[in-house]
Coordinates of C-alpha atoms in Angstrom, one line a residue:
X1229 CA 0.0 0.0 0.0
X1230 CA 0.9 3.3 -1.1
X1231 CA 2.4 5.9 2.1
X1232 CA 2.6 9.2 2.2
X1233 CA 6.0 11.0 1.7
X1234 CA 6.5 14.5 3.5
X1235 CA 5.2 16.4 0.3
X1236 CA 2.6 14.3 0.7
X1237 CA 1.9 14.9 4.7
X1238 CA 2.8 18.7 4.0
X1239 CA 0.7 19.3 1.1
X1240 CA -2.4 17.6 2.5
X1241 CA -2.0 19.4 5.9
X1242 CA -1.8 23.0 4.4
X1243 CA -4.9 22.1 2.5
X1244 CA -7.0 21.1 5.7
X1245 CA -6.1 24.4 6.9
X1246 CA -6.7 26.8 4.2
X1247 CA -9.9 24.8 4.2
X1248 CA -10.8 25.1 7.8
X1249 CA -10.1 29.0 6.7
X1250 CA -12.7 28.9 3.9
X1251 CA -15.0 27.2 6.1
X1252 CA -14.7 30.4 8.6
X1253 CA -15.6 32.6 6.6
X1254 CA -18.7 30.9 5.0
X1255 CA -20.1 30.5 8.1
X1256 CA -19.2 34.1 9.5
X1257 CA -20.8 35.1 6.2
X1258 CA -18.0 36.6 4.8
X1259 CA -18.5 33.9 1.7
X1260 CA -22.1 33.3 -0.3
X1261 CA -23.0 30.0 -0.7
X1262 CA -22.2 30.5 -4.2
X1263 CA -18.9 31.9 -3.6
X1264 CA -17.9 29.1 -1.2
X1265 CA -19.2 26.5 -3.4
X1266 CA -16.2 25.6 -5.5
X1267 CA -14.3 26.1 -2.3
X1268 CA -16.6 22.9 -0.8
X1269 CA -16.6 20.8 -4.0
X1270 CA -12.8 20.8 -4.6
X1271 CA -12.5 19.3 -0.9
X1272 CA -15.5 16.7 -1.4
X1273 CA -18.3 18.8 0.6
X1274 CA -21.7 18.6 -0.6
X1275 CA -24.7 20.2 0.5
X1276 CA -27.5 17.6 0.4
X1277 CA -31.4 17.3 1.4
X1278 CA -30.9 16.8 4.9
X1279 CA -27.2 18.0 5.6
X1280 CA -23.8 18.6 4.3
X1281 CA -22.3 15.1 2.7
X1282 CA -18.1 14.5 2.8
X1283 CA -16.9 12.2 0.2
X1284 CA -14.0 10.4 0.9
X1285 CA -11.4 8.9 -1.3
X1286 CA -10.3 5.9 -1.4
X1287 CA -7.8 5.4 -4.0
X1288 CA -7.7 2.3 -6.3
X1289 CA -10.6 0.9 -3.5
X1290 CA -7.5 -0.6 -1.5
X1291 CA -7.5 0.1 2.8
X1292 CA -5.4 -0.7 5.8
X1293 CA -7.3 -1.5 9.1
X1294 CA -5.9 1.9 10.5
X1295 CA -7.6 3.7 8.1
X1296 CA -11.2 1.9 8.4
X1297 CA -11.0 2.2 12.2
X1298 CA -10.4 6.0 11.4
X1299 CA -13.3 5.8 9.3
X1300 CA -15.5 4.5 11.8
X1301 CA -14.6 6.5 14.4
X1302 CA -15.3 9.3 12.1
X1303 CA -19.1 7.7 11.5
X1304 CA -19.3 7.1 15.3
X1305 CA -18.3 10.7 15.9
X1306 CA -19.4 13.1 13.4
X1307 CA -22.2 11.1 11.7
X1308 CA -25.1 9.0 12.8
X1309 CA -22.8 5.6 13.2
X1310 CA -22.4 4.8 9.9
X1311 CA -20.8 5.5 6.2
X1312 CA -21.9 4.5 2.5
X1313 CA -19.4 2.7 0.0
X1314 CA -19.8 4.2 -3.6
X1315 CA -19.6 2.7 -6.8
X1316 CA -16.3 4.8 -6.9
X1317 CA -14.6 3.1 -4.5
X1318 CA -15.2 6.3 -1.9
X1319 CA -17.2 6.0 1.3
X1320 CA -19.5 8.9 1.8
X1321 CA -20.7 10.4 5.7
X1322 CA -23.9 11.5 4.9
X1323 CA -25.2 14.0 8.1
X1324 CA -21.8 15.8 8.3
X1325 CA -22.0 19.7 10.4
X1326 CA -20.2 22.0 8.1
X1327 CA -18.2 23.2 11.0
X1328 CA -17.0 19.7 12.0
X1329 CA -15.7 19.1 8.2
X1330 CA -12.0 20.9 9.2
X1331 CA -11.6 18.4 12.2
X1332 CA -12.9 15.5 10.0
X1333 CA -10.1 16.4 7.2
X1334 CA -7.7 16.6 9.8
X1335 CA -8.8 13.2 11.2
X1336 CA -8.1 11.9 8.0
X1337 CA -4.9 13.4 7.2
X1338 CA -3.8 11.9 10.4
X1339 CA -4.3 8.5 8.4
X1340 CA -3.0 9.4 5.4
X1341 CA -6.2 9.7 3.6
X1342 CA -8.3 13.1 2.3
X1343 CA -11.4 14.2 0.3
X1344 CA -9.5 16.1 -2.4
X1345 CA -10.7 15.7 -6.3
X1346 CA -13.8 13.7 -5.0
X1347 CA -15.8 16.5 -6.5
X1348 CA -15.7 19.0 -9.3
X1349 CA -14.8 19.0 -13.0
X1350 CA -11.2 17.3 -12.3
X1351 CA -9.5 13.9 -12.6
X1352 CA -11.6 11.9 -9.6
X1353 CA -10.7 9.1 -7.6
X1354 CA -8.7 6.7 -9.6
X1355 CA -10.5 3.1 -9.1
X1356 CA -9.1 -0.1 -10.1
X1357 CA -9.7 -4.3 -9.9
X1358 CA -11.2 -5.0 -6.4
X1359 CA -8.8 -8.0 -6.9
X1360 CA -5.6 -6.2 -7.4
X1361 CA -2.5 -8.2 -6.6
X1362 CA -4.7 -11.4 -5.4
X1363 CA -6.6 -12.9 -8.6
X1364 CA -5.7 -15.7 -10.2
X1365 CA -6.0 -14.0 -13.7
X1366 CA -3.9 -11.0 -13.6
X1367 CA -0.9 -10.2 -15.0
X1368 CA -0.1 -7.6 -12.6
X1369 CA -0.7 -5.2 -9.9
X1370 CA -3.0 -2.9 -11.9
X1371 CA -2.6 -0.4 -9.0
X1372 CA 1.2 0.3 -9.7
X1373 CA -0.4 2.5 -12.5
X1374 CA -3.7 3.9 -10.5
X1375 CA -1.4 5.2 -8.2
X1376 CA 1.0 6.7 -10.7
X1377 CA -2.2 8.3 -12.3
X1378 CA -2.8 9.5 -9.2
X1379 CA 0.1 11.2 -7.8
X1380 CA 0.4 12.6 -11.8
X1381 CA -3.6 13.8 -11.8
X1382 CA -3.6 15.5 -8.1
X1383 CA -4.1 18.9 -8.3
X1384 CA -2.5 19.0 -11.7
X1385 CA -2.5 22.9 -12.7
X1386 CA -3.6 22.4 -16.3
X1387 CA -6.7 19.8 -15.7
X1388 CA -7.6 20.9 -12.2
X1389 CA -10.5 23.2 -13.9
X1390 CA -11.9 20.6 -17.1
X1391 CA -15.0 21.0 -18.8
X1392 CA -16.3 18.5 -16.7
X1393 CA -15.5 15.6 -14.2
X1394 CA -13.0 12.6 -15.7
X1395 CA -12.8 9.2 -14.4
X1396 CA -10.2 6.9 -14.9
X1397 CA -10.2 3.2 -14.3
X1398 CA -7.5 0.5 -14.7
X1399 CA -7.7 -3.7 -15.1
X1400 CA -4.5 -5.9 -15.3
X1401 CA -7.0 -9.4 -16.3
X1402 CA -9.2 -10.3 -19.3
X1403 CA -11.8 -10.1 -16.6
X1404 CA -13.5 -6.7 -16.5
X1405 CA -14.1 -6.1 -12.6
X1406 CA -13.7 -2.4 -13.0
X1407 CA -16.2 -1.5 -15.5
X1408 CA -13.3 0.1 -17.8
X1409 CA -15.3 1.0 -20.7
X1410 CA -18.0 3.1 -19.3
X1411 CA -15.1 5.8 -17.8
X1412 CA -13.7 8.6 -19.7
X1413 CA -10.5 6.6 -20.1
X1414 CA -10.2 2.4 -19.5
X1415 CA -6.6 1.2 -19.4
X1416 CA -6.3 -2.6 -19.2
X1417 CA -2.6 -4.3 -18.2
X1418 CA -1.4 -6.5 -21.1
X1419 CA 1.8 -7.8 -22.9
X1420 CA 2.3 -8.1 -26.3
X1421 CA 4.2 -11.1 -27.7
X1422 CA 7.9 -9.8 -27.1
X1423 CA 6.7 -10.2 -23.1
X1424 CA 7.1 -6.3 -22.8
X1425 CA 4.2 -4.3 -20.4
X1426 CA 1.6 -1.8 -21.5
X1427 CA -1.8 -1.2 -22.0
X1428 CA -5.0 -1.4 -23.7
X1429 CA -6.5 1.8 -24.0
X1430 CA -10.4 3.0 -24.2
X1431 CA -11.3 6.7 -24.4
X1432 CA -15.2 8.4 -23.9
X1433 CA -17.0 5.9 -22.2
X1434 CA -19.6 7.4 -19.3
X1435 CA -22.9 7.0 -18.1
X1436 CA -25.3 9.6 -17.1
X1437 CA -27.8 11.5 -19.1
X1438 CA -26.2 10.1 -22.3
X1439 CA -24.6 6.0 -21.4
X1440 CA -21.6 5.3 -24.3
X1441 CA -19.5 2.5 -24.3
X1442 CA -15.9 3.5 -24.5
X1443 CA -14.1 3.1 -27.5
X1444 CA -10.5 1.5 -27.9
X1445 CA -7.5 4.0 -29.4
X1446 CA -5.0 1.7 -28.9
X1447 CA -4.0 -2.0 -28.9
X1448 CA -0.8 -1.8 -26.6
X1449 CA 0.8 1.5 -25.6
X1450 CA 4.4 1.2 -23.9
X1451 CA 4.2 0.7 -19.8
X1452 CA 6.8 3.7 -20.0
X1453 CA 4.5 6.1 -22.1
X1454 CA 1.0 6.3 -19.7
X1455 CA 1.5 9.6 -19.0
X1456 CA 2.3 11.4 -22.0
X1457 CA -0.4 9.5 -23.5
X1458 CA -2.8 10.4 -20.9
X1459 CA -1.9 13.9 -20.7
X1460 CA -2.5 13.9 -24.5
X1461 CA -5.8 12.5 -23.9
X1462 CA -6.8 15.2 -21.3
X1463 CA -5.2 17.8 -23.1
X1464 CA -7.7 17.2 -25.9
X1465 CA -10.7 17.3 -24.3
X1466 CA -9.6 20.1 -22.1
X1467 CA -9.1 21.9 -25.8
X1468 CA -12.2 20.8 -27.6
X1469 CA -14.9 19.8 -24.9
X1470 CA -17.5 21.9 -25.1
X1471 CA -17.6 24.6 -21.8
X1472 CA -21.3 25.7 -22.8
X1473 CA -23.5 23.3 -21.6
X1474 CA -22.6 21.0 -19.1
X1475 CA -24.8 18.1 -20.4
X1476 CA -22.6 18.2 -23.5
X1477 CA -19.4 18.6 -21.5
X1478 CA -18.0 15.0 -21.1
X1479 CA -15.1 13.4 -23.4
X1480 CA -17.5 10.6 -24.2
X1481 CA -19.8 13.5 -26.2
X1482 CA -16.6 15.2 -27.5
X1483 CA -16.2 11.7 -28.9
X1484 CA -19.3 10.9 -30.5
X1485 CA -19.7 14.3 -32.0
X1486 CA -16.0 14.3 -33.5
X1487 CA -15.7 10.8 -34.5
X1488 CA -13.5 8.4 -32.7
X1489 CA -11.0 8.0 -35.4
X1490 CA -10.4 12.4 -35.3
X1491 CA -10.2 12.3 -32.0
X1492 CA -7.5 9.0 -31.5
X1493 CA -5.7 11.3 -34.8
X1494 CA -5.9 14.5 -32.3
X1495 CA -4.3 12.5 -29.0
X1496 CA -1.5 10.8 -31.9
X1497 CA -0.7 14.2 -32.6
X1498 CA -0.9 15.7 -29.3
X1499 CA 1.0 12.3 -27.9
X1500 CA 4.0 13.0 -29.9
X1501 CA 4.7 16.5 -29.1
X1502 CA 4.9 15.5 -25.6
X1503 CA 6.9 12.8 -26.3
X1504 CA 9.4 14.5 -28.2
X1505 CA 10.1 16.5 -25.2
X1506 CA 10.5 13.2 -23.2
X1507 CA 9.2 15.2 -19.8
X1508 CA 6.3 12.5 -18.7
X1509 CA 8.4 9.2 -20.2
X1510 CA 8.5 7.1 -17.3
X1511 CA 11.9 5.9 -15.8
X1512 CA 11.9 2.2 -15.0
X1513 CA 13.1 2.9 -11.7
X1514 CA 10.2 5.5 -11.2
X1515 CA 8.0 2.4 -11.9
X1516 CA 9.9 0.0 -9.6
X1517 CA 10.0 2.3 -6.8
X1518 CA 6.0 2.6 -7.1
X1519 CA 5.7 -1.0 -7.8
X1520 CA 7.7 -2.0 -4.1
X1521 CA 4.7 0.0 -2.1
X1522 CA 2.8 -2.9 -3.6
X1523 CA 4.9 -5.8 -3.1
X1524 CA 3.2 -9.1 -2.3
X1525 CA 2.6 -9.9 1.7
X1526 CA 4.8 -12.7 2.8
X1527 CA 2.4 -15.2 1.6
X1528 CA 2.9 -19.2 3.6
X1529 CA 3.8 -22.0 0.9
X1530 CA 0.4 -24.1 1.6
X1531 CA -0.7 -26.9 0.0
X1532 CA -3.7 -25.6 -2.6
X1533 CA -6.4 -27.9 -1.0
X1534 CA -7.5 -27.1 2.8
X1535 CA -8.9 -30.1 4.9
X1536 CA -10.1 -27.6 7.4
X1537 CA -12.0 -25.6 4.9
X1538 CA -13.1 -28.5 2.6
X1539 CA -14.5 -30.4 6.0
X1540 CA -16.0 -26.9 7.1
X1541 CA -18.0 -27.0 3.7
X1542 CA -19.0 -30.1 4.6
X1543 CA -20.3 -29.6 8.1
X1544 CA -22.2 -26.5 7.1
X1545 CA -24.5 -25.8 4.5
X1546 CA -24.5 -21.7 5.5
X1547 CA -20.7 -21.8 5.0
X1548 CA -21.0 -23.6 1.7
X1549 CA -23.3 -21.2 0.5
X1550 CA -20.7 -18.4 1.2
X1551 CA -18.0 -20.1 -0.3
X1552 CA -19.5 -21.0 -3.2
X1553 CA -20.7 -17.5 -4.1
X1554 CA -18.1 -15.2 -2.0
X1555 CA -14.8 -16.7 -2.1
X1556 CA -12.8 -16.4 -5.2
X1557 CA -9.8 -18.3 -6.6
X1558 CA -6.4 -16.3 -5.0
X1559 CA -3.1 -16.8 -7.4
X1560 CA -1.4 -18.2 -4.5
X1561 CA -2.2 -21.3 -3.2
X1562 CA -3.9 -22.0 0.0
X1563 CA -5.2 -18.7 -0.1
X1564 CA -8.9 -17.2 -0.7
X1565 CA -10.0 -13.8 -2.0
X1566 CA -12.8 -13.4 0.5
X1567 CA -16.3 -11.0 -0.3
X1568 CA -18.1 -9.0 2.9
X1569 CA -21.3 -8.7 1.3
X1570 CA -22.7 -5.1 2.6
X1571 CA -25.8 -6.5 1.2
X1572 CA -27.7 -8.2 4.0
X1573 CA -31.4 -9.0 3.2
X1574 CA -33.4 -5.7 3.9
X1575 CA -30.3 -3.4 4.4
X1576 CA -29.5 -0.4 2.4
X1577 CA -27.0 -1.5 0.0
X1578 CA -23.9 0.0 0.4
X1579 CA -24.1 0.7 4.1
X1580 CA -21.5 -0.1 6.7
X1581 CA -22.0 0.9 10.5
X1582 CA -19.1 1.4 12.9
X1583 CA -19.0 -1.4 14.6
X1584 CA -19.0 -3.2 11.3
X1585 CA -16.1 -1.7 10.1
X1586 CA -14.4 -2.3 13.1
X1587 CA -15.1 -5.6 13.2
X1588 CA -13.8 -5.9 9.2
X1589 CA -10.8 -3.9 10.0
X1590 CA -9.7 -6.5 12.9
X1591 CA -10.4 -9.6 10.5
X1592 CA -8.1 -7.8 8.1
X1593 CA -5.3 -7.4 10.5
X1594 CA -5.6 -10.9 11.8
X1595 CA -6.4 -12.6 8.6
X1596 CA -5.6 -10.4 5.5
X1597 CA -2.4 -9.0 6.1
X1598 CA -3.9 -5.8 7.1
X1599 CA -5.4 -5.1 3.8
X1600 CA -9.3 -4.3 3.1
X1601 CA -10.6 -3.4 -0.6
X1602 CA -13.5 -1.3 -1.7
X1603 CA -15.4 -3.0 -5.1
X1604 CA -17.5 -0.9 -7.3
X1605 CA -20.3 -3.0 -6.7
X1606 CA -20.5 -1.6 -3.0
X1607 CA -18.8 -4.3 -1.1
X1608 CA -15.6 -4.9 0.2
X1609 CA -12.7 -7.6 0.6
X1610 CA -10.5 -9.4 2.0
X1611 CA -8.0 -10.0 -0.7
X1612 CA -5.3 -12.3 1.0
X1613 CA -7.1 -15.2 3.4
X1614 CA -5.8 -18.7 4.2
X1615 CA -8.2 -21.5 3.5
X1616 CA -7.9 -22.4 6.4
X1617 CA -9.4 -19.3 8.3
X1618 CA -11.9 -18.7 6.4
X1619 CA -14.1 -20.5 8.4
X1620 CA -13.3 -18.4 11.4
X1621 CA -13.8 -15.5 9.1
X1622 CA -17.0 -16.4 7.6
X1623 CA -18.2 -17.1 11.9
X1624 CA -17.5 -13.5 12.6
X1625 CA -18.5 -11.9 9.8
X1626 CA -22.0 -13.9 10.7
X1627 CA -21.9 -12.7 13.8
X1628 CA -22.2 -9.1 12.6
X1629 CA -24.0 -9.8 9.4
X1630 CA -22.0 -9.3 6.9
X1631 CA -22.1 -13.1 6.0
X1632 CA -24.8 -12.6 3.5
X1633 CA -23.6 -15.2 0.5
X1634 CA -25.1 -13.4 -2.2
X1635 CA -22.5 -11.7 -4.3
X1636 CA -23.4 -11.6 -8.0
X1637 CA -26.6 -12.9 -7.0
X1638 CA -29.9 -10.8 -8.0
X1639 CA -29.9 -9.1 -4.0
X1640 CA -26.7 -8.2 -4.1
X1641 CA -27.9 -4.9 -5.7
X1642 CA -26.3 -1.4 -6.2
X1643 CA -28.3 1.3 -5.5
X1644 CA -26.9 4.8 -4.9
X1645 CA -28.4 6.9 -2.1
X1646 CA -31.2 8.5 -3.6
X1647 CA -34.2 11.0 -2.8
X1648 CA -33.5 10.1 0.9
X1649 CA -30.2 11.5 0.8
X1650 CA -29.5 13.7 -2.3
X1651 CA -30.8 16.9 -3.8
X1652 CA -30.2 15.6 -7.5
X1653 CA -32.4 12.9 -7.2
X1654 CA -36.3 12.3 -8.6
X1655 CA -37.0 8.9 -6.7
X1656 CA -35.7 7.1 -3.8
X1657 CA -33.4 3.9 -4.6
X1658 CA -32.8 2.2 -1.1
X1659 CA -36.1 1.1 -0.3
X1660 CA -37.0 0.1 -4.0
X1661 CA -33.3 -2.2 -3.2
X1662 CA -34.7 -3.4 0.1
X1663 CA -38.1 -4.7 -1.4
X1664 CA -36.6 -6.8 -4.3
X1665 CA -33.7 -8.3 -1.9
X1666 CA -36.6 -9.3 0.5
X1667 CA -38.7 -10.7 -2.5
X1668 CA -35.9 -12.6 -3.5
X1669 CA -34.6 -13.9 0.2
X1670 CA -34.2 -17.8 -0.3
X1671 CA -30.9 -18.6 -1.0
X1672 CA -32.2 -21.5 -3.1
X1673 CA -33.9 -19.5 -5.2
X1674 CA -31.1 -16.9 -5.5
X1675 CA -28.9 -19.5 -6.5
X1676 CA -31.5 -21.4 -9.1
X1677 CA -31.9 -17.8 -10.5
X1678 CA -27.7 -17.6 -10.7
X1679 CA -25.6 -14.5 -11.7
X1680 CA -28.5 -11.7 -11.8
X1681 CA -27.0 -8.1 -11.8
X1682 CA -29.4 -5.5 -10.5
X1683 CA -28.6 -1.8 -10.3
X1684 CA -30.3 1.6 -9.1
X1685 CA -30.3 4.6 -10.0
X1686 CA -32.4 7.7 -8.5
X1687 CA -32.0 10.0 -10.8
X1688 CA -30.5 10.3 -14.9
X1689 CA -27.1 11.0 -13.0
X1690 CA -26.4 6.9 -12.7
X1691 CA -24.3 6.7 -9.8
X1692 CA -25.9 3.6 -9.1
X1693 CA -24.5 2.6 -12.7
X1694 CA -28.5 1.1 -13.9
X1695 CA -27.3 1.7 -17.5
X1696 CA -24.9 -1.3 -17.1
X1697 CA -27.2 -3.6 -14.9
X1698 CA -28.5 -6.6 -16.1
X1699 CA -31.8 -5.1 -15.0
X1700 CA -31.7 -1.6 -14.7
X1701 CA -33.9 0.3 -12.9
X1702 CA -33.9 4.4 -12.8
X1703 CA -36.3 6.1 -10.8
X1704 CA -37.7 9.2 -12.7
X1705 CA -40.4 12.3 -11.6
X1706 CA -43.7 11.8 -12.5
X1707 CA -46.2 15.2 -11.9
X1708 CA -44.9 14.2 -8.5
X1709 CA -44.8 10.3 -7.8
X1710 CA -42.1 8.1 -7.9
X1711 CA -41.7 6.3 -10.9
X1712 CA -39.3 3.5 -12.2
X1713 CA -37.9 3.3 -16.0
X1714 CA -36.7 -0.7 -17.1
X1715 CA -33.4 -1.3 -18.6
X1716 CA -32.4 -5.0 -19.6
X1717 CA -28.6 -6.5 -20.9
X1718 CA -26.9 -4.1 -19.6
X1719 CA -23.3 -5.0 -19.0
X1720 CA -20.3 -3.6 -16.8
X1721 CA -17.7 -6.5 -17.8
X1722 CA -15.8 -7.3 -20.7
X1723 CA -18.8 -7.5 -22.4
X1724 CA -19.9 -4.1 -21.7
X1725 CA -23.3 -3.3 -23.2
X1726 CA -25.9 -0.7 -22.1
X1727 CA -29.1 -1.7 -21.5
X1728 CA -32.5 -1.5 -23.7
X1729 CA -35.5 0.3 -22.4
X1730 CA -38.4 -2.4 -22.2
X1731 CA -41.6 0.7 -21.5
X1732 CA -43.2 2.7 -19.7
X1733 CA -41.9 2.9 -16.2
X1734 CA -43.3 1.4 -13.2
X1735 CA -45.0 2.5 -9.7
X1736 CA -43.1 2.6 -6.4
X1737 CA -45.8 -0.3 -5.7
X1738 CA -45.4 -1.9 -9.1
X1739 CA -41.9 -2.2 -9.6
X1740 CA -40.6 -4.5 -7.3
X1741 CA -43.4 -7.7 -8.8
X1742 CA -42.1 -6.3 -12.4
X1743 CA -38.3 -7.4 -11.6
X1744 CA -39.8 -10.3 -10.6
X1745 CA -41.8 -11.2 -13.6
X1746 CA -38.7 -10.5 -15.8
X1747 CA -37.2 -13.0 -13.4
X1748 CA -39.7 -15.7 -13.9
X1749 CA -40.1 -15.4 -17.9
X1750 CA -36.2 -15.9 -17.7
X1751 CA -36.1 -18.9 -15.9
X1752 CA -39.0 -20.1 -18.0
X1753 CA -37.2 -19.3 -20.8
X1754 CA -33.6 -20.1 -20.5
X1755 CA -32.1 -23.2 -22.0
X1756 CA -31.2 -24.9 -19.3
X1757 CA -29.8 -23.3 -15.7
X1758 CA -26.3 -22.9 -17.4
X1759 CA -27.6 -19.7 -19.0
X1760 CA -27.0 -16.7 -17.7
X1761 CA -29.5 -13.7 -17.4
X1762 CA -27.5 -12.0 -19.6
X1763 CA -26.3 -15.0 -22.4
X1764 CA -31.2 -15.4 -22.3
X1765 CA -31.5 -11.8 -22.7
X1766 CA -28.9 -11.6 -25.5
X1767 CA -30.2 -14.4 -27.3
X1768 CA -34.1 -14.0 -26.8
X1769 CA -34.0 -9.9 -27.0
X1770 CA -36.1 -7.5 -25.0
X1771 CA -39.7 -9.3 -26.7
X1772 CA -40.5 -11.8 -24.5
X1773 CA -39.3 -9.7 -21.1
X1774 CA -41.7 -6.6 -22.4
X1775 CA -44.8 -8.9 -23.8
X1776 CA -44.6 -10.6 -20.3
X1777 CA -44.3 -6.7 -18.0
X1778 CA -47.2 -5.3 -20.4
X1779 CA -49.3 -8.6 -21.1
X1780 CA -52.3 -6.7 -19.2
X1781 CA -52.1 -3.5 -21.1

């Protein structure tokens, strides 16, 4: 894991203050609102329905027990006992006093971590593969180069003020775990057939008002050259995005409206410039010295099957059931990538109290070599666990339930906060999420259903990323009520797809007996229980699922 350097300590440090300055004079009235809102944003502060929201980041998703504990002391002392993981790999306190937001940052600081770039139109959080440095299927670390990106992107003076907000996402497998092509840029870790390091690279993916799928501008660009060419790519869009109307702001429309094949011409161009002055060519020892923060723990040589875990599968069908669905295959043997589901039946998705994290950040120092991920899908991890504790893991994690074995299953849902918590938002998500994990309980029929990807969103803004669900839902305005739009085949993966509008939306009422007759004319109609949700809708199309929702109309 990454540490801070004393630039690092300084720099962050000044900043708390200068913002416990701002804050000052905002609340002495010496600031408008509107003058102190840039101030607010550019340190993660947002004003919400109820009360003033922080936004943490959490760079590449990847945590140390320290830094959790922190975290829910924070929830226990400035919030109402609790924090919300984001689908970008932040955690967001939710009831925050402006006033307190100073002692919070300097909490933080303490810890090494900060709100900074988690808001506004500049390079955000930098999120990577959940799995980073554990799954069997890598090729590498992928967040070596998130956190290169982000010491590069942090405050950078020419991108600190873009048209609009850029994301940035990186993947080091064939496996898509970090939704690479719906971000303004997608890097994925590969080497070509000389053996040499570098990356795949998409451009002008997003979601939002208008979802696009990114679009690849190059097949392999040299491990050395990430920078320049990422510079070239934001230098670009900084030129030529539009600054007029902020729903046309984002690369992916720059994009769409130039073309992808002028716009990979304009980086080419702008790429070799930058290049030929050699300023952002990375040294190999640059890259080595990043890649020791991230060295692998001192992993035991264990035999790759555990009799204590096999006979603990054995001995309980509970354990089985979370095994089977939240334990993952780790590239060292005798070792487990273990999934906390934050996903209990009838919880807000997303939702972690104090004493949760607490409890996650001991199991993490005892088990995990003090390491802790965030996922995009609002969970998080344990990425380095002996098979053979895992069943003391899985006990305490029950104990506190977090033991819920549903990932990928249709109640493991993502659902961003909604028109409980935020001011953008037409309809609530949380409870919609509550009402379909409660319809869908039985693990037995979770797991005849199989790998069933729901997502909610409150509002057009997608933060609860429905575009790419395999059901989609979007709550919308309607002359008042709450109403729910259908999206179906949507795909975050490798196989990224957005999803097809089936009709007219849904009640808050309706809604949650809709998802479950798409659910039911799937299993009817699949071809046998090998077939995915996704692999039916993709071969059956949207027919079927719509004649079924609208058979009374």
């Amino acid at each position: 894991m990454y540490r801070y350097d004393e630039f690092d300590r300084q720099f962050v440090a000044e900043r708390v203050e200068e913002f416990r300055d701002q804050v000052a004079r905002r609340l002495s009235g010496e600031l408008t609102e509107d003058e102190f809102k840039p101030l607010r944003l550019m340190n993660g502060v947002y004003l919400q329905l109820h009360a003033y929201m922080l936004r943490i980041a959490i760079p590449y998703g990847t945590l140390n027990s320290r830094k959790l504990r922190r975290l829910a002391h924070i929830a226990r002392r400035y919030d109402r006992g609790f924090g919300h993981f984001t689908t970008r790999q932040n955690l967001q306190f939710n009831w925050i006093k402006l006033e307190e937001v100073p002692d919070i940052l300097k909490e933080l600081a303490e810890v090494e971590m900060h709100a900074i770039q988690t808001s506004g139109n500049c390079i955000r959080n930098v999120s990577a593969d959940h799995f980073a440095g554990a799954a069997a299927d890598e090729i590498a670390d992928p967040r070596v180069y998130a956190e290169i990106l982000r010491q590069w992107s942090s405050l950078h003076p020419e991108f600190t003020f873009l048209p609009r907000k850029f994301k940035i996402a990186v993947v080091a497998a064939e496996a898509d775990r970090a939704a690479i092509q719906v971000h303004d840029i997608g890097l994925q870790v590969k080497r070509n057939e000389a053996g040499e390091t570098g990356f795949a690279v998409w451009v002008g993916g997003g979601l939002g008002r208008t979802p696009m799928i990114g679009r690849k501008v190059r097949d392999f660009l040299p491990e050395a050259e990430l920078l320049s060419y990422c510079e070239a790519i934001l230098r670009v869009y900084n030129m030529h995005g539009r600054r007029d109307n902020k729903y046309k702001a984002r690369l992916k429309i720059l994009v769409h409206e130039t073309g992808v094949d002028e716009i990979a011409r304009d980086i080419e161009a702008e790429y070799e410039d930058i290049r030929a002055r050699g300023a952002l060519t990375m040294p190999q020892e640059e890259i080595a010295r990043i890649r020791a923060y991230f060295a692998p723990p001192a992993f035991a040589e264990l035999p790759a099957r555990s009799s204590a875990f096999e006979a603990a599968k054995a001995d309980s069908r509970s354990f089985a059931h979370f095994v089977e669905r939240n334990v993952a295959p780790h590239r060292v043997p005798g070792y487990g990538i273990v999934t906390i589901s934050l996903k209990a039946i009838g919880a807000p998705p997303g939702d972690a109290t104090a004493e949760q994290m607490e409890l996650i950040a001991d199991l993490a120092e005892r088990y995990s070599f003090d390491e802790v991920r965030v996922s995009h899908e609002q969970n998080l991890v344990l990425p380095h666990v002996r098979l053979d504790d895992i069943p003391a893991v899985h006990a305490a994690l029950a104990e506190a339930d977090l033991a819920t074995p549903n990932a990928g299953l249709v109640t493991d849902i993502i659902a961003c906060p909604g028109l409980d918590y935020c001011s953008l938002a037409n309809a609530r998500s949380i409870p919609v999420a509550q009402r379909i994990a409660e319809r869908f309980a039985d693990i037995e029929r979770q797991k005849e259903i199989g790998e069933l990807k729901i997502k909610i969103s409150g509002c057009i803004n997608a933060c609860g990323h429905h575009h790419v669900g395999h059901i989609g839902i979007l709550g919308v305005d309607r002359k008042g009520e709450e109403f729910y739009q259908i999206t179906l085949g949507g795909s975050g993966d490798e196989t990224c797809s957005i999803g097809e509008i089936v009709g007219k939306g849904f009640s808050s009422d309706e809604v949650v007996g809709a998802v479950e007759t798409i659910v039911e004319t799937y299993l009817r109609l699949r071809e046998g229980p090998q077939e995915t949700f996704l692999s039916a809708f993709r071969r059956l199309g949207e027919a079927p699922f719509r004649e079924a929702l609208y058979a009374d109309a």
